[in-house]
Protein backbone atom coordinates (compact mmCIF):
# COMPACT_ATOMS: atom_id res chain seq x y z
CA UNK A 1 0.00 0.00 0.00
CA UNK A 2 1.15 3.45 -0.78
CA UNK A 3 1.55 6.03 1.96
CA UNK A 4 -0.83 8.39 0.20
CA UNK A 5 -3.57 5.75 -0.29
CA UNK A 6 -6.77 7.08 1.26
CA UNK A 7 -8.39 3.62 1.53
CA UNK A 8 -5.75 2.36 3.97
CA UNK A 9 -7.85 3.15 7.05
CA UNK A 10 -11.32 4.36 7.82
CA UNK A 11 -11.80 8.01 8.54
CA UNK A 12 -14.78 10.18 9.38
CA UNK A 13 -15.18 13.19 7.22
CA UNK A 14 -15.94 16.46 9.02
CA UNK A 15 -18.79 17.01 6.58
CA UNK A 16 -20.84 14.21 8.25
CA UNK A 17 -23.20 16.02 10.64
CA UNK A 18 -23.41 14.98 14.28
CA UNK A 19 -27.20 14.80 13.93
CA UNK A 20 -26.84 12.03 11.32
CA UNK A 21 -24.56 10.02 13.60
CA UNK A 22 -26.92 10.48 16.56
CA UNK A 23 -29.95 9.51 14.51
CA UNK A 24 -28.25 6.33 13.32
CA UNK A 25 -27.24 5.47 16.90
CA UNK A 26 -30.77 6.17 18.20
CA UNK A 27 -32.38 4.16 15.41
CA UNK A 28 -30.04 1.26 16.13
CA UNK A 29 -30.89 1.43 19.85
CA UNK A 30 -34.60 1.53 18.99
CA UNK A 31 -34.17 -1.46 16.71
CA UNK A 32 -32.44 -3.45 19.45
CA UNK A 33 -35.20 -2.54 21.94
CA UNK A 34 -37.88 -3.57 19.43
CA UNK A 35 -36.14 -6.89 18.77
CA UNK A 36 -35.86 -7.48 22.52
CA UNK A 37 -39.57 -6.79 23.03
CA UNK A 38 -40.44 -9.01 20.08
CA UNK A 39 -38.34 -11.84 21.51
CA UNK A 40 -40.12 -11.46 24.84
CA UNK A 41 -43.56 -11.59 23.18
CA UNK A 42 -42.61 -14.65 21.13
CA UNK A 43 -41.39 -16.53 24.21
CA UNK A 44 -44.61 -15.59 26.05
CA UNK A 45 -46.68 -16.91 23.15
CA UNK A 46 -44.65 -20.14 23.10
CA UNK A 47 -45.36 -20.60 26.81
CA UNK A 48 -49.08 -20.03 26.22
CA UNK A 49 -49.05 -22.51 23.34
CA UNK A 50 -47.45 -25.17 25.54
CA UNK A 51 -50.09 -24.51 28.22
CA UNK A 52 -52.83 -24.80 25.61
CA UNK A 53 -51.44 -28.14 24.43
CA UNK A 54 -51.30 -29.37 28.03
CA UNK A 55 -54.87 -28.20 28.57
CA UNK A 56 -55.93 -30.03 25.41
CA UNK A 57 -54.34 -33.22 26.66
CA UNK A 58 -56.13 -32.83 29.99
CA UNK A 59 -59.46 -32.29 28.21
CA UNK A 60 -58.91 -35.46 26.18
CA UNK A 61 -58.09 -37.34 29.37
CA UNK A 62 -61.20 -35.98 31.10
CA UNK A 63 -63.36 -36.94 28.13
CA UNK A 64 -62.07 -40.51 28.31
CA UNK A 65 -62.78 -40.62 32.05
CA UNK A 66 -66.29 -39.25 31.50
CA UNK A 67 -66.99 -41.95 28.92
CA UNK A 68 -65.90 -44.57 31.46
CA UNK A 69 -68.10 -42.99 34.15
CA UNK A 70 -71.09 -42.99 31.76
CA UNK A 71 -70.48 -46.65 30.95
CA UNK A 72 -70.37 -47.54 34.65
CA UNK A 73 -73.53 -45.52 35.34
CA UNK A 74 -75.34 -47.29 32.52
CA UNK A 75 -74.36 -50.64 34.05
CA UNK A 76 -75.62 -49.49 37.45
CA UNK A 77 -78.90 -48.27 35.95
CA UNK A 78 -79.36 -51.54 34.09
CA UNK A 79 -78.84 -53.50 37.32
CA UNK A 80 -81.26 -51.23 39.17
CA UNK A 81 -83.90 -51.74 36.48
CA UNK A 82 -83.54 -55.51 36.82
CA UNK A 83 -84.19 -55.42 40.56
CA UNK A 84 -87.77 -56.06 41.61
CA UNK A 85 -89.74 -53.14 42.95
CA UNK A 86 -90.87 -52.86 46.58
CA UNK A 87 -94.46 -53.65 45.60
CA UNK A 88 -93.38 -56.79 43.78
CA UNK A 89 -91.43 -57.91 46.84
CA UNK A 90 -94.42 -57.30 49.14
CA UNK A 91 -96.85 -59.23 46.97
CA UNK A 92 -94.49 -62.14 46.33
CA UNK A 93 -95.04 -65.20 48.50
CA UNK A 94 -92.39 -65.72 51.11
CA UNK A 95 -90.10 -68.67 50.58
CA UNK A 96 -89.34 -70.95 53.47
CA UNK A 97 -85.70 -71.45 54.33
N, CA and C of each residue as an Amber inpcrd file, in Angstrom:
protein
   291
   0.8230000  -1.1770000   0.0000000   0.0000000   0.0000000   0.0000000
   0.8730000   1.2480000   0.0000000   0.4000000   2.1970000  -0.6980000
   1.1480000   3.4460000  -0.7770000   0.8200000   4.3200000   0.4240000
   1.7470000   5.1700000   0.7930000   1.5500000   6.0280000   1.9570000
   0.4310000   7.0290000   1.7130000   0.1890000   7.4060000   0.5150000
  -0.8320000   8.3950000   0.2020000  -2.1810000   7.7820000  -0.1250000
  -2.3240000   6.4530000   0.0240000  -3.5700000   5.7520000  -0.2940000
  -4.6260000   6.0930000   0.7530000  -5.7300000   6.6450000   0.3170000
  -6.7740000   7.0800000   1.2560000  -7.6520000   5.9220000   1.7390000
  -7.5670000   4.7530000   1.1240000  -8.3880000   3.6220000   1.5320000
  -7.6790000   2.7330000   2.5390000  -6.5240000   3.1640000   3.0460000
  -5.7550000   2.3590000   3.9690000  -6.4530000   2.2110000   5.3180000
  -7.1190000   3.2300000   5.7720000  -7.8470000   3.1510000   7.0450000
  -9.1240000   3.9770000   6.9440000 -10.0130000   3.7040000   7.8500000
 -11.3250000   4.3590000   7.8200000 -11.2190000   5.7010000   8.5200000
 -11.7860000   6.6830000   7.9280000 -11.8010000   8.0130000   8.5440000
 -13.2060000   8.5780000   8.4590000 -13.4810000   9.4970000   9.3620000
 -14.7850000  10.1760000   9.3820000 -14.5690000  11.5800000   8.8510000
 -15.3050000  11.8740000   7.8330000 -15.1830000  13.1930000   7.2240000
 -15.8790000  14.2250000   8.1000000 -15.3440000  15.4060000   8.2010000
 -15.9430000  16.4620000   9.0160000 -17.2720000  16.9330000   8.4290000
 -17.5430000  16.5840000   7.2040000 -18.7880000  17.0100000   6.5770000
 -19.9860000  16.1730000   7.0320000 -19.7520000  15.0420000   7.7450000
 -20.8450000  14.2130000   8.2480000 -21.3850000  14.9030000   9.5050000
 -22.6600000  15.2880000   9.4790000 -23.1970000  16.0220000  10.6350000
 -23.3660000  15.1040000  11.8560000 -23.2390000  15.7050000  13.0230000
 -23.4110000  14.9770000  14.2790000 -24.8370000  14.4610000  14.3810000
 -25.7940000  15.2030000  13.8760000 -27.2030000  14.7990000  13.9300000
 -27.4200000  13.4830000  13.1800000 -26.7160000  13.2840000  12.0770000
 -26.8380000  12.0340000  11.3240000 -26.2860000  10.8690000  12.1400000
 -25.1470000  11.0780000  12.7800000 -24.5570000  10.0220000  13.6000000
 -25.4830000   9.6930000  14.7670000 -26.0010000  10.7030000  15.4370000
 -26.9240000  10.4840000  16.5590000 -28.2020000   9.7720000  16.1180000
 -28.7230000  10.1620000  14.9700000 -29.9550000   9.5150000  14.5060000
 -29.7110000   8.0420000  14.1810000 -28.5650000   7.7360000  13.6070000
 -28.2530000   6.3280000  13.3160000 -28.0930000   5.5450000  14.6170000
 -27.4180000   6.1380000  15.6090000 -27.2400000   5.4700000  16.8980000
 -28.5950000   5.2660000  17.5730000 -29.4460000   6.2910000  17.5720000
 -30.7670000   6.1740000  18.2050000 -31.6540000   5.1590000  17.4740000
 -31.5990000   5.1430000  16.1620000 -32.3780000   4.1620000  15.4090000
 -31.8880000   2.7460000  15.7010000 -30.5820000   2.5830000  15.8070000
 -30.0380000   1.2620000  16.1340000 -30.4940000   0.8380000  17.5220000
 -30.4460000   1.7470000  18.4880000 -30.8950000   1.4310000  19.8490000
 -32.3780000   1.0690000  19.8450000 -33.1610000   1.8320000  19.0990000
 -34.5960000   1.5270000  18.9860000 -34.8370000   0.1720000  18.3570000
 -34.0510000  -0.1630000  17.3630000 -34.1730000  -1.4620000  16.7100000
 -33.8590000  -2.5910000  17.6910000 -32.7910000  -2.4160000  18.4730000
 -32.4390000  -3.4460000  19.4540000 -33.5290000  -3.5930000  20.5140000
 -34.1100000  -2.4740000  20.9480000 -35.1980000  -2.5360000  21.9350000
 -36.4160000  -3.2490000  21.3400000 -36.7360000  -2.9380000  20.0870000
 -37.8790000  -3.5690000  19.4260000 -37.6610000  -5.0720000  19.2940000
 -36.4600000  -5.4690000  18.9160000 -36.1450000  -6.8910000  18.7750000
 -36.2390000  -7.5810000  20.1350000 -35.7580000  -6.9220000  21.1780000
 -35.8550000  -7.4840000  22.5230000 -37.3050000  -7.6710000  22.9550000
 -38.1530000  -6.6790000  22.6890000 -39.5710000  -6.7860000  23.0300000
 -40.2370000  -7.8800000  22.2050000 -39.8690000  -7.9760000  20.9450000
 -40.4360000  -9.0080000  20.0800000 -40.0460000 -10.3990000  20.5660000
 -38.7960000 -10.5560000  20.9770000 -38.3420000 -11.8380000  21.5130000
 -39.1220000 -12.2060000  22.7630000 -39.3530000 -11.2210000  23.6160000
 -40.1170000 -11.4640000  24.8420000 -41.5460000 -11.8980000  24.5110000
 -42.1800000 -11.2300000  23.5560000 -43.5580000 -11.5880000  23.1750000
 -43.6130000 -12.9820000  22.5730000 -42.6260000 -13.3260000  21.7560000
 -42.6060000 -14.6540000  21.1340000 -42.4580000 -15.7330000  22.1980000
 -41.5640000 -15.5140000  23.1670000 -41.3910000 -16.5280000  24.2110000
 -42.6460000 -16.6430000  25.0650000 -43.3430000 -15.5420000  25.3110000
 -44.6120000 -15.5940000  26.0500000 -45.6600000 -16.3850000  25.2730000
 -45.7280000 -16.1680000  23.9720000 -46.6770000 -16.9140000  23.1450000
 -46.3280000 -18.3950000  23.0950000 -45.0560000 -18.7240000  23.0750000
 -44.6460000 -20.1350000  23.0970000 -45.0880000 -20.7890000  24.4020000
 -44.9370000 -20.0720000  25.5180000 -45.3620000 -20.5980000  26.8130000
 -46.8630000 -20.8260000  26.8250000 -47.6200000 -19.8780000  26.2780000
 -49.0810000 -20.0290000  26.2230000 -49.4720000 -21.2030000  25.3330000
 -48.7390000 -21.3960000  24.2420000 -49.0500000 -22.5120000  23.3430000
 -48.8120000 -23.8410000  24.0400000 -47.7330000 -23.9300000  24.8020000
 -47.4510000 -25.1680000  25.5430000 -48.5490000 -25.4290000  26.5610000
 -48.9920000 -24.3640000  27.2540000 -50.0870000 -24.5140000  28.2230000
 -51.3610000 -24.9670000  27.5320000 -51.6220000 -24.4220000  26.3430000
 -52.8310000 -24.8030000  25.6140000 -52.7750000 -26.2680000  25.1970000
 -51.5930000 -26.7270000  24.8010000 -51.4380000 -28.1390000  24.4270000
 -51.6670000 -29.0170000  25.6410000 -51.0950000 -28.6070000  26.7970000
 -51.3010000 -29.3660000  28.0330000 -52.7780000 -29.3980000  28.4110000
 -53.4480000 -28.2480000  28.2570000 -54.8740000 -28.1970000  28.5740000
 -55.6550000 -29.1020000  27.6280000 -55.2640000 -29.1520000  26.3730000
 -55.9290000 -30.0280000  25.4100000 -55.7700000 -31.4870000  25.7850000
 -54.5770000 -31.8420000  26.2260000 -54.3370000 -33.2230000  26.6630000
 -55.1920000 -33.5550000  27.8860000 -55.3070000 -32.5880000  28.8010000
 -56.1320000 -32.8290000  29.9890000 -57.5990000 -32.9790000  29.6130000
 -58.0670000 -32.1850000  28.6560000 -59.4590000 -32.2930000  28.2100000
 -59.7060000 -33.6640000  27.6000000 -58.7770000 -34.1310000  26.7900000
 -58.9140000 -35.4600000  26.1780000 -58.9620000 -36.5300000  27.2590000
 -58.1050000 -36.3910000  28.2710000 -58.0890000 -37.3440000  29.3730000
 -59.4150000 -37.3110000  30.1310000 -59.9160000 -36.1090000  30.3890000
 -61.1960000 -35.9800000  31.0980000 -62.3540000 -36.5630000  30.2870000
 -62.3080000 -36.3650000  28.9800000 -63.3620000 -36.9380000  28.1290000
 -63.3400000 -38.4630000  28.2120000 -62.1680000 -39.0510000  28.2060000
 -62.0660000 -40.5110000  28.3140000 -62.5990000 -40.9800000  29.6710000
 -62.2700000 -40.2440000  30.7310000 -62.7800000 -40.6180000  32.0490000
 -64.3020000 -40.4850000  32.1130000 -64.8340000 -39.4420000  31.4950000
 -66.2950000 -39.2510000  31.5010000 -66.9900000 -40.3820000  30.7360000
 -66.3930000 -40.8230000  29.6420000 -66.9910000 -41.9530000  28.9160000
 -67.0310000 -43.1900000  29.8060000 -65.9610000 -43.4170000  30.5610000
 -65.9050000 -44.5670000  31.4560000 -66.9500000 -44.4250000  32.5700000
 -67.0940000 -43.2210000  33.1010000 -68.1020000 -42.9940000  34.1500000
 -69.5040000 -43.2370000  33.5890000 -69.7690000 -42.7640000  32.3820000
 -71.0890000 -42.9900000  31.7590000 -71.3530000 -44.4860000  31.5810000
 -70.3230000 -45.2020000  31.1410000 -70.4770000 -46.6450000  30.9460000
 -70.8010000 -47.3300000  32.2780000 -70.1120000 -46.9510000  33.3330000
 -70.3730000 -47.5390000  34.6490000 -71.7720000 -47.1730000  35.1310000
 -72.1770000 -45.9260000  34.9270000 -73.5290000 -45.5190000  35.3360000
 -74.6040000 -46.2770000  34.5640000 -74.3650000 -46.5220000  33.2970000
 -75.3370000 -47.2920000  32.5190000 -75.4450000 -48.7140000  33.0590000
 -74.3150000 -49.2980000  33.4570000 -74.3590000 -50.6360000  34.0530000
 -75.1330000 -50.6210000  35.3620000 -74.9060000 -49.6000000  36.1770000
 -75.6190000 -49.4910000  37.4510000 -77.1100000 -49.3250000  37.2060000
 -77.4780000 -48.4670000  36.2650000 -78.8970000 -48.2650000  35.9490000
 -79.5330000 -49.5510000  35.4470000 -78.8110000 -50.2840000  34.6080000
 -79.3610000 -51.5450000  34.0920000 -79.5940000 -52.5270000  35.2300000
 -78.6660000 -52.5980000  36.1830000 -78.8420000 -53.5050000  37.3210000
 -79.9990000 -53.0450000  38.2000000 -80.1520000 -51.7330000  38.3580000
 -81.2650000 -51.2300000  39.1710000 -82.6070000 -51.5230000  38.5170000
 -82.6550000 -51.4530000  37.1940000 -83.9020000 -51.7390000  36.4840000
 -84.2580000 -53.2160000  36.5780000 -83.2740000 -54.0750000  36.7130000
 -83.5390000 -55.5090000  36.8200000 -84.0350000 -55.9020000  38.2070000
 -83.7570000 -55.0870000  39.2030000 -84.1890000 -55.4220000  40.5610000
 -85.7120000 -55.3090000  40.6520000 -86.3150000 -56.1630000  41.4440000
 -87.7660000 -56.0640000  41.6050000 -88.1120000 -54.8350000  42.4480000
 -89.2960000 -54.3110000  42.2010000 -89.7430000 -53.1440000  42.9540000
 -90.2060000 -53.5540000  44.3360000 -90.4300000 -52.5830000  45.2100000
 -90.8720000 -52.8650000  46.5760000 -92.2500000 -53.5260000  46.5660000
 -93.1210000 -53.0680000  45.6770000 -94.4590000 -53.6470000  45.6000000
 -94.4000000 -55.1130000  45.1770000 -93.5210000 -55.4080000  44.2450000
 -93.3810000 -56.7870000  43.7810000 -92.8400000 -57.6650000  44.9010000
 -91.9650000 -57.1430000  45.7190000 -91.4350000 -57.9080000  46.8360000
 -92.4980000 -58.1470000  47.9020000 -93.3690000 -57.1630000  48.1310000
 -94.4230000 -57.3040000  49.1420000 -95.4620000 -58.3310000  48.7130000
 -95.7880000 -58.3300000  47.4330000 -96.8470000 -59.2310000  46.9670000
 -96.3340000 -60.6470000  46.6960000 -95.0300000 -60.8180000  46.6080000
 -94.4850000 -62.1390000  46.3320000 -94.6170000 -63.0190000  47.5870000
 -94.9430000 -64.2960000  47.3640000 -95.0400000 -65.2030000  48.4980000
 -93.6720000 -65.4100000  49.1250000 -93.6670000 -65.5210000  50.4140000
 -92.3910000 -65.7170000  51.1100000 -91.9260000 -67.1460000  50.9180000
 -90.6740000 -67.3450000  50.7740000 -90.1040000 -68.6720000  50.5790000
 -89.6060000 -69.1920000  51.9320000 -89.8770000 -70.4050000  52.2090000
 -89.3370000 -70.9510000  53.4670000 -87.8600000 -71.2580000  53.2850000
 -87.1350000 -71.1870000  54.3650000 -85.6960000 -71.4540000  54.3330000
 -85.4220000 -72.8910000  54.3370000
